[in-house]
Every structure is written in structure tokens, then in C-alpha cells.
Short mmCIF file of C-alpha atoms in Angstrom, two decimals:
data_model
loop_
_atom_site.label_atom_id
_atom_site.label_comp_id
_atom_site.label_asym_id
_atom_site.label_seq_id
_atom_site.Cartn_x
_atom_site.Cartn_y
_atom_site.Cartn_z
CA MET A 1 61.95 64.66 53.32
CA GLN A 2 61.49 62.90 56.61
CA ARG A 3 60.27 64.79 59.64
CA VAL A 4 62.06 64.41 62.92
CA LYS A 5 59.84 64.24 65.95
CA LEU A 6 61.25 65.83 69.07
CA ARG A 7 60.37 64.08 72.31
CA SER A 8 60.49 67.06 74.65
CA PRO A 9 60.94 70.82 74.63
CA THR A 10 64.34 70.29 76.26
CA THR A 11 65.49 68.17 73.31
CA GLY A 12 64.40 70.91 70.91
CA LEU A 13 66.18 73.57 72.92
CA LEU A 14 69.34 71.46 72.99
CA ALA A 15 69.21 71.02 69.22
CA VAL A 16 68.81 74.77 68.67
CA LEU A 17 71.69 75.53 71.05
CA LEU A 18 73.96 73.06 69.26
CA VAL A 19 73.21 74.62 65.88
CA LEU A 20 73.72 78.15 67.22
CA SER A 21 76.96 77.25 68.96
CA GLY A 22 78.30 75.77 65.72
CA CYS A 23 77.56 79.04 63.96
CA TYR A 24 79.10 81.03 66.80
CA TRP A 25 82.33 79.06 66.79
CA SER A 26 82.69 79.16 63.03
CA ARG A 27 82.46 82.96 63.19
CA TYR A 28 85.17 83.43 65.84
CA PRO A 29 87.49 85.53 63.60
CA GLU A 30 84.66 87.77 62.37
CA LEU A 31 83.26 88.29 65.86
CA MET A 32 86.66 89.12 67.25
CA GLU A 33 87.30 91.57 64.39
CA THR A 34 83.98 93.25 65.15
CA HIS A 35 85.06 93.78 68.75
CA LEU A 36 88.46 95.09 67.63
CA VAL A 37 86.83 97.63 65.33
CA LEU A 38 84.35 98.76 67.96
CA LEU A 39 86.95 99.18 70.68
CA ASP A 40 89.14 101.16 68.29
CA GLN A 41 86.22 103.35 67.22
CA PHE A 42 85.15 104.06 70.79
CA SER A 43 88.72 104.92 71.77
CA GLU A 44 88.81 107.30 68.81
CA LYS A 45 85.55 108.87 69.97
CA LEU A 46 86.96 109.21 73.48
CA ASP A 47 89.98 111.00 72.04
CA SER A 48 87.78 113.27 69.95
CA VAL A 49 85.61 114.16 72.92
CA ALA A 50 88.71 114.98 74.98
CA ARG A 51 90.07 117.25 72.26
CA ASN A 52 86.87 119.00 71.23
CA GLU A 53 84.37 118.86 74.05
CA GLY A 54 86.50 118.56 77.13
CA GLY A 55 84.77 115.57 78.66
CA VAL A 56 81.90 113.16 78.93
CA PRO A 57 79.05 113.69 81.38
CA MET A 58 79.05 110.96 84.03
CA GLN A 59 75.66 109.69 82.88
CA ASP A 60 77.10 109.07 79.39
CA TRP A 61 80.24 107.22 80.51
CA ALA A 62 78.52 103.83 80.14
CA GLU A 63 78.60 104.36 76.37
CA PHE A 64 82.36 103.80 76.54
CA VAL A 65 82.29 100.97 79.08
CA TYR A 66 79.61 98.88 77.38
CA PRO A 67 81.77 97.81 74.38
CA LEU A 68 84.41 96.59 76.83
CA GLU A 69 81.86 94.54 78.74
CA ARG A 70 80.58 92.91 75.54
CA ALA A 71 84.14 92.17 74.37
CA GLN A 72 84.98 90.67 77.77
CA ASP A 73 81.92 88.42 77.45
CA PHE A 74 83.10 87.33 74.02
CA ALA A 75 86.58 86.52 75.39
CA ARG A 76 85.09 84.55 78.27
CA ILE A 77 82.89 82.50 75.94
CA ALA A 78 85.63 82.01 73.34
CA ALA A 79 88.02 80.77 76.04
CA GLN A 80 85.68 77.83 76.65
CA ARG A 81 86.33 76.59 73.13
CA TYR A 82 89.71 78.11 72.24
CA PRO A 83 91.65 78.53 75.52
CA ASP A 84 95.06 78.25 73.84
CA ARG A 85 94.56 80.50 70.83
CA LEU A 86 97.21 83.17 70.56
CA SER A 87 94.66 85.57 69.08
CA LEU A 88 92.61 85.25 72.26
CA ARG A 89 95.69 85.89 74.40
CA GLU A 90 96.42 89.02 72.34
CA PHE A 91 92.75 90.04 72.51
CA ARG A 92 92.99 90.03 76.29
CA VAL A 93 95.80 92.58 75.98
CA VAL A 94 93.44 94.71 73.88
CA LEU A 95 90.80 94.43 76.62
CA LYS A 96 93.30 95.43 79.29
CA ARG A 97 94.46 98.48 77.33
CA TYR A 98 90.96 99.63 76.43
CA GLY A 99 89.93 99.02 80.03
CA ALA A 100 92.70 101.37 81.16
CA LEU A 101 91.24 104.07 78.91
CA VAL A 102 87.75 103.83 80.39
CA ASP A 103 88.67 102.89 83.95
CA ASP A 104 88.34 106.40 85.35
CA PRO A 105 85.44 108.62 84.30
CA GLY A 106 87.22 111.48 86.05
CA LEU A 107 90.02 111.28 83.49
CA PHE A 108 88.75 114.41 81.75
CA LEU A 109 89.33 116.43 84.90
CA ARG A 110 93.07 115.94 84.51
CA PRO A 111 94.97 118.69 82.69
CA ASP A 112 96.81 116.04 80.65
CA ALA A 113 93.68 114.04 79.72
CA SER A 114 94.20 114.38 75.96
CA ALA A 115 97.81 113.22 76.20
CA VAL A 116 96.87 110.28 78.44
CA ILE A 117 94.16 109.21 76.01
CA GLU A 118 96.46 109.65 73.02
CA ARG A 119 99.10 107.41 74.61
CA GLY A 120 96.45 104.90 75.63
CA ARG A 121 95.06 104.80 72.10
CA ALA A 122 98.50 104.21 70.62
CA SER A 123 99.04 101.32 73.02
CA LEU A 124 95.57 99.97 72.22
CA GLN A 125 96.20 100.16 68.48
CA ASP A 126 99.46 98.21 68.90
CA ALA A 127 97.55 95.49 70.75
CA ILE A 128 94.82 95.45 68.09
CA ALA A 129 97.48 95.03 65.39
CA GLY A 130 99.03 92.15 67.36
CA THR A 131 95.66 90.44 67.65
CA ARG A 132 95.07 90.78 63.93
CA VAL A 133 98.47 89.23 63.20
CA GLU A 134 97.54 86.19 65.29
CA LEU A 135 94.10 85.95 63.69
CA SER A 136 95.77 85.94 60.29
CA ARG A 137 98.23 83.24 61.33
CA GLU A 138 95.41 81.08 62.65
CA ALA A 139 93.47 81.50 59.42
CA GLU A 140 96.48 80.34 57.43
CA ALA A 141 97.04 77.27 59.63
#
């Protein structure tokens, strides 16, 4: 086996980034599915908290916002490589609907909080299903 000599640290860093980006792009469907599952699970937890505990302390609200931020980062990065993918378009709908669920930490102060969350979750789950349909179509293509 022949050894390759790198001329500078920058060249080595570039090589590592190219290898990692290849892995990242080849895992697009799996990474998106991970985000779909997490957003669904956190919306379910939000619903459970509304029904059983009556709310989330303000200092704990970030627990529900963080998955959205990570998913938004994924969408931003994926758009650089796959700007025209229908699954990414549908994923943005998921982000919008989850974002509506976690937009207002004062939601639990409303008397209809459980009903609002329930409707929001149903809408989110429809968007998740739509994204999965497009992911499946892309895998078959």
C-alpha cells in the first residue's frame, strides 16, 4: 500500500471534509427520517405534558425548541445539495408545523391548550406522512 503525503494541514482538512460530506449526503434519507421521528416524539411529549402536567416551565421550553433548530440546520445544509427535492419541500412543511407548536411558550396558559396542541400534532403528522411519501418515491427513482 502506497502512502499519500499531504502537503499542508489545509489539504488534509479538505480531504477529511470531502470524505465526511460524501457520507453526509449518502445518508440524507436516514438523517431526514431521524428528524421526522424526533419532531414527532417531541410533539407527542408536548401533548402529554399538556394533558397530564398542565405546562412546561419556561426554563425547560428549550427542550422543545432545540429539535426544531437542529432540523432547520439539516434542511439548510441539505438545500445546498438537493434544492429541488420534493422530500425537502415537504420537510419544510413539517418544520413550519412543528414550529407553530413551539412558537409560544405561553401556550399552556390558554384554556384550550390541549386542543390546540392536538390539532397541531395532527397537522404535523400529516406533513410527516407527506415527507415520507416523497422520501420513498425518491428512493425508488
